[in-house]
Coordinates of C-alpha atoms in Angstrom, one line a residue:
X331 CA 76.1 81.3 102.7
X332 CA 80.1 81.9 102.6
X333 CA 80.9 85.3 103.2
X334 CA 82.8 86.8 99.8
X335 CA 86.4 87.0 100.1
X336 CA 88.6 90.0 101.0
X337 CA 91.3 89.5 97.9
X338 CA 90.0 89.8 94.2
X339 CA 92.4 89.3 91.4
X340 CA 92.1 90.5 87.8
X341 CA 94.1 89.0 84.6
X342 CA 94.2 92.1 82.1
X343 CA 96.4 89.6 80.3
X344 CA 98.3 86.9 80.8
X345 CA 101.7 88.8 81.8
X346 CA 99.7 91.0 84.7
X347 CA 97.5 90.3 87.6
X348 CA 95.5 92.9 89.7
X349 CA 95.0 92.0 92.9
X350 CA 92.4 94.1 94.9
X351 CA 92.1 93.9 98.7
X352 CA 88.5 94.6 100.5
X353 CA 87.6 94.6 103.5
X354 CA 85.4 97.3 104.3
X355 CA 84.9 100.1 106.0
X356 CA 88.2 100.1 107.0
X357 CA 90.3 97.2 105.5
X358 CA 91.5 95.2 108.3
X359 CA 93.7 92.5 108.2
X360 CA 91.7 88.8 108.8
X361 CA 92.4 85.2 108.7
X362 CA 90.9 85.2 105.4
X363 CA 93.1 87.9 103.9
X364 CA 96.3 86.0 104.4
X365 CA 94.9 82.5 103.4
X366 CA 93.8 83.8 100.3
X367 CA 96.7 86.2 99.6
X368 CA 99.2 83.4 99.8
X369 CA 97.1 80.9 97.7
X370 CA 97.5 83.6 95.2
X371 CA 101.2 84.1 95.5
X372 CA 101.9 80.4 95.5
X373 CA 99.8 80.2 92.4
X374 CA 101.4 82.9 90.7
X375 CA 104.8 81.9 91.3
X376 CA 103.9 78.7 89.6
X377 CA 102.4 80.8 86.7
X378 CA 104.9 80.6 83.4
X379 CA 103.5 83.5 82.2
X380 CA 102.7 85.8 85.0
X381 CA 105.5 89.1 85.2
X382 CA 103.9 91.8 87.0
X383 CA 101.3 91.7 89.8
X384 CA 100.2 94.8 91.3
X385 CA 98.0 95.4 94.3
X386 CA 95.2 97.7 95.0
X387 CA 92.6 98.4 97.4
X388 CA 89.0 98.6 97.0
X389 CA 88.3 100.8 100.1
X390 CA 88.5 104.6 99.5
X391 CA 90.8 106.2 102.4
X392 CA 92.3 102.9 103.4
X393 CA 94.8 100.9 100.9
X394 CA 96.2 97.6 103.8
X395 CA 94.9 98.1 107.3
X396 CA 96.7 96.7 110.4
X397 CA 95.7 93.2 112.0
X398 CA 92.0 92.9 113.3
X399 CA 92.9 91.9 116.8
X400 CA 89.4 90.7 117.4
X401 CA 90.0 88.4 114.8
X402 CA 93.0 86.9 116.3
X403 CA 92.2 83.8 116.9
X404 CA 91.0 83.5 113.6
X405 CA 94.7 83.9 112.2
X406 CA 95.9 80.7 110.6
X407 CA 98.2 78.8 113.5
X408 CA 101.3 77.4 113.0
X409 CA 101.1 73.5 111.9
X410 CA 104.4 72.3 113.6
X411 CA 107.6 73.5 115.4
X412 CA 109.6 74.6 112.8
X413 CA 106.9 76.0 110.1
X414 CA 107.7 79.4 109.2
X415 CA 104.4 81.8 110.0
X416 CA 101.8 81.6 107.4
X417 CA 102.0 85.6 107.5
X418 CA 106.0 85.9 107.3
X419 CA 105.7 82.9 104.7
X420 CA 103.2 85.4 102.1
X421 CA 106.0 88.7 102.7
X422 CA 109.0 86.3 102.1
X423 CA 107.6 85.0 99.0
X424 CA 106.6 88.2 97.8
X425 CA 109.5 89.5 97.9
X426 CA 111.5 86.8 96.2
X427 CA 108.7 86.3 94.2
X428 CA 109.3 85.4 90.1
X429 CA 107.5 88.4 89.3
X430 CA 107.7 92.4 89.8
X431 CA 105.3 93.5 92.7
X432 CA 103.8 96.8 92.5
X433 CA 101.7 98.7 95.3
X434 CA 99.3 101.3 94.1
X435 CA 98.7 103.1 97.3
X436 CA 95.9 105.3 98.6
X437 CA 94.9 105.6 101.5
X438 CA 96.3 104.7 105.1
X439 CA 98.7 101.8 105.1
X440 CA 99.5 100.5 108.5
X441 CA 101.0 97.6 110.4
X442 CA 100.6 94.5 109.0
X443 CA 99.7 96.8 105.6
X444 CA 102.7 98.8 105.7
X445 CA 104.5 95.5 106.3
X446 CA 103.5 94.2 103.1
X447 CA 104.0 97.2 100.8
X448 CA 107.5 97.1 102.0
X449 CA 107.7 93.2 100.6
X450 CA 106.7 94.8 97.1
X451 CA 109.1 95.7 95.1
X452 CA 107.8 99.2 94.0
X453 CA 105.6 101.3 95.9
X454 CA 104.1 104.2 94.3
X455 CA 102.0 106.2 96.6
X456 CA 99.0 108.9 96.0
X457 CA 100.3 112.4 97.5
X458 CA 97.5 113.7 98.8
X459 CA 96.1 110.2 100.4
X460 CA 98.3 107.6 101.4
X461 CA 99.5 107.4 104.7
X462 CA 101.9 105.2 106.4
X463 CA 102.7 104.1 110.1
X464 CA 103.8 101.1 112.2
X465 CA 101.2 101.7 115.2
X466 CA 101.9 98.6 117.3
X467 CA 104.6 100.2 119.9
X468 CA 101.9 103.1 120.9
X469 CA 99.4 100.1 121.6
X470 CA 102.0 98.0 123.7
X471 CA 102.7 95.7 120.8
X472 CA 105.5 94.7 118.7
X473 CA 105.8 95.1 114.5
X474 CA 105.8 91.1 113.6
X475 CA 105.5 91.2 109.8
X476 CA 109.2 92.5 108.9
X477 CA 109.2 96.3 109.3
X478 CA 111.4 96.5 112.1
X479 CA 114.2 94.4 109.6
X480 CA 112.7 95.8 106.4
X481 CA 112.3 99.7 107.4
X482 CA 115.9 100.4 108.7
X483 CA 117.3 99.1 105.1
X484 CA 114.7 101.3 103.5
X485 CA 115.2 104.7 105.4
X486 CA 117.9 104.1 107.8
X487 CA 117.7 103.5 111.9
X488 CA 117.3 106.4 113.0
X489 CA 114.4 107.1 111.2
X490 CA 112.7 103.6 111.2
X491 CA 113.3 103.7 115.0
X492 CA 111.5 107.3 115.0
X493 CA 108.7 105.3 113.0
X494 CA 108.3 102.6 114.9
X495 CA 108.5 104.1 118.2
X496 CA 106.5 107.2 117.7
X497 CA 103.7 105.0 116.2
X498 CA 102.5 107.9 114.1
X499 CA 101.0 108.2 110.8
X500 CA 103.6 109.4 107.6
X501 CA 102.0 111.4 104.8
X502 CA 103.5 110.2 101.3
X503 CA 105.7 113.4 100.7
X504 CA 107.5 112.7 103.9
X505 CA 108.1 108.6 102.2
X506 CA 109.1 109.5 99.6
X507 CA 111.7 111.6 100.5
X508 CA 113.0 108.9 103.1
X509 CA 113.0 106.6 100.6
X510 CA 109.9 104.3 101.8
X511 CA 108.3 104.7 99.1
X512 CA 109.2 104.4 95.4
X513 CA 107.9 107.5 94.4
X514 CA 104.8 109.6 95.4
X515 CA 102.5 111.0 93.3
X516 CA 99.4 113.4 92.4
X517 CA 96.5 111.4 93.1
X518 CA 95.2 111.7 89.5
X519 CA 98.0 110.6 87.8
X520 CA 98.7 107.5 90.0
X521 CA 96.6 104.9 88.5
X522 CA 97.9 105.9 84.7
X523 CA 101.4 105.8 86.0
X524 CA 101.0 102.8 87.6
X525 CA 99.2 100.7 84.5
X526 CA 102.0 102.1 82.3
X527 CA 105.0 101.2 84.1
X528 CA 103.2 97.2 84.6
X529 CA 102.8 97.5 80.7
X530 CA 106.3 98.1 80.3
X531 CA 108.0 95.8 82.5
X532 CA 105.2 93.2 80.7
X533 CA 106.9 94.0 77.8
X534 CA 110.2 92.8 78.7
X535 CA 111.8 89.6 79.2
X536 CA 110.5 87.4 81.8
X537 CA 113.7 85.5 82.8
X538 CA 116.0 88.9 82.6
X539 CA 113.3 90.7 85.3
X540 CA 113.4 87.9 87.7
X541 CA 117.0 87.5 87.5
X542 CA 117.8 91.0 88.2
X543 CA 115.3 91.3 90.9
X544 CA 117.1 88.0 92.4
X545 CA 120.5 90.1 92.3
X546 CA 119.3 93.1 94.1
X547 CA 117.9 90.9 96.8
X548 CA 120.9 89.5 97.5
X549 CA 122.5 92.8 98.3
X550 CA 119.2 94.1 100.2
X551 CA 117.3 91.8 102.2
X552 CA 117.4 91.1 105.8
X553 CA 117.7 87.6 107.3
X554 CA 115.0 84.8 106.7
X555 CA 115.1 83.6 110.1
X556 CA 114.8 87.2 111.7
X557 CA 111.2 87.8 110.3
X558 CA 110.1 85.0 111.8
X559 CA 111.3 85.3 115.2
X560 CA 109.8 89.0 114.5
X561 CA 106.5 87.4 114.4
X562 CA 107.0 84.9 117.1
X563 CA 107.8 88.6 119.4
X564 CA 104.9 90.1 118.1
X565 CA 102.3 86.7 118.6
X566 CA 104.6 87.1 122.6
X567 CA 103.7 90.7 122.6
X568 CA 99.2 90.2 122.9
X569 CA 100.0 88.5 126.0
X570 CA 101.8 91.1 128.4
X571 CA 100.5 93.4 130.6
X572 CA 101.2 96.6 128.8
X573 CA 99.0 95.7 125.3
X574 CA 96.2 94.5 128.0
X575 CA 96.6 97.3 129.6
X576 CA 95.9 99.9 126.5
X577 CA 93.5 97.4 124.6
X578 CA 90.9 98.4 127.2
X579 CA 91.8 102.1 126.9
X580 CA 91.7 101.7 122.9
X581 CA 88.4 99.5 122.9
X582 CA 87.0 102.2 125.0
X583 CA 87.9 104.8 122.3
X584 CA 86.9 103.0 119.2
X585 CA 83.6 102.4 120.8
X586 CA 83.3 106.3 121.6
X587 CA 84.6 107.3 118.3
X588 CA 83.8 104.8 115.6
X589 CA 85.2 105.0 112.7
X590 CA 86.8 108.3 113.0
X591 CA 89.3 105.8 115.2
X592 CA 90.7 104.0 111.9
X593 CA 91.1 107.7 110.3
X594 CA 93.2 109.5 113.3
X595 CA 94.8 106.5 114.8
X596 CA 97.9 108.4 115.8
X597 CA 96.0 110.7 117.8
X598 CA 94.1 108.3 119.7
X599 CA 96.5 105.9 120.1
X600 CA 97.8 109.2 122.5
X601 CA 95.3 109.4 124.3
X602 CA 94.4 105.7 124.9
X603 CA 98.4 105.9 126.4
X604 CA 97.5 108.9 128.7
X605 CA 94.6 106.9 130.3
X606 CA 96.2 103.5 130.7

């Protein structure tokens, strides 16, 4: 029996998709996720009516999760020499996507997640429980889905280097004021705000939205060719001695303390550096 996927989508009408992401408890990242995500956006972007897509989670506490590194070897490999990343592929194409992307986030957005609401075009955030963080640095890893080019442009060096090198989570007040966010919001008004502002951008003209997001990506995006060699430092990065070295210390924890892992990853990803 096939296992049911981790993306759901959702056609309120014909101008707006929902996309949902499961992938309980904890929303990891699989080989599944991406296939299916970037079926979707290919299909989309050949949709003549589509104008708005907007992505949710259906985990509570968790909106995108980081890569399942136990999964690895599940991730979809590259078919040839020069293919772009299957994974750097989806964020490119969301971003220059036809259509306005909107993040609805709640809940902890790391990694690989993090990466991708940064390929969205607005990100609207609940106050009180999304969190963000690039965790791969504290775990001897490198950021391979664009946030070490995305990031910077969002909320300068300084702070993206504090980000990514401090590997510690970032509640939604402290986004929004650095810009990483769109805007941040109470939790109980996020969903409204979020349906209302799709509904209006539905309402306008299709060509006149793509176009302008076309014109602000010109003046705002980094390099093609430097996400992909991100990823290709990142795939480098799960082979040298100092990820090897933590993974034990980190499987050792996660074993210990479950789930509560996922929820305080900062913290442990501490510790899990003290004992390696």
């Amino acid at each position: 029996m096939n296992q049911p996927s981790t993306i759901s989508i959702e056609r309120p009408n014909p101008k707006i998709a929902n996309i949902t992401f499961a992938n309980p408890p904890v929303n990891l990242v699989v080989g599944e996720t991406v296939m299916r995500l970037h079926e979707l956006v290919v299909e989309l972007g050949d949709d003549p009516d589509i104008q708005v897509v907007v992505f949710k989670s259906g985990v509570p506490d968790f909106f995108i999760n980081h890569f399942d590194l136990a999964a690895a070897a599940d991730f979809p490999a590259l078919e040839g020499e020069d293919e772009v990343p299957i994974w750097t592929d989806l964020v490119l194409r969301l971003t220059k996507a036809p259509y306005i992307t909107v993040g609805s986030i709640r809940g902890r957005t790391r990694g690989a997640g993090n990466e991708l609401a940064l390929a969205l075009d607005l990100r609207y955030a609940s106050r009180e429980k999304a969190l963000f963080g690039q965790p791969e640095v504290g775990s001897g890893l490198l950021p391979g889905g664009g946030g070490t080019e995305r990031l910077p442009r969002f909320v300068g060096r300084d702070r993206a280097l504090e980000v990514i090198l401090s590997s510690s989570d970032y509640d939604a007040e402290v986004a929004e004021r650095w810009g990483w966010v769109t805007r941040a919001l109470p939790d109980a008004e996020l969903d409204q705000f979020v349906d209302t502002m799709a509904a209006r951008l539905a309402s306008f003209d299709r060509t006149s939205l793509a176009s302008a997001k076309s014109m602000v990506n010109r003046a705002s995006l980094p390099p093609d060719a430097d996400l992909a060699a991100a990823y290709g430092e990142f795939a480098h990065s799960l082979t040298l001695p100092g990820f090897l070295a933590r993974a034990a210390g980190a499987q050792a924890l996660v074993a210990e303390k479950g789930l509560d892992f996922e929820y305080r990853m900062g913290e442990y990803i501490g510790i899990a550096n003290q004992q390696a």
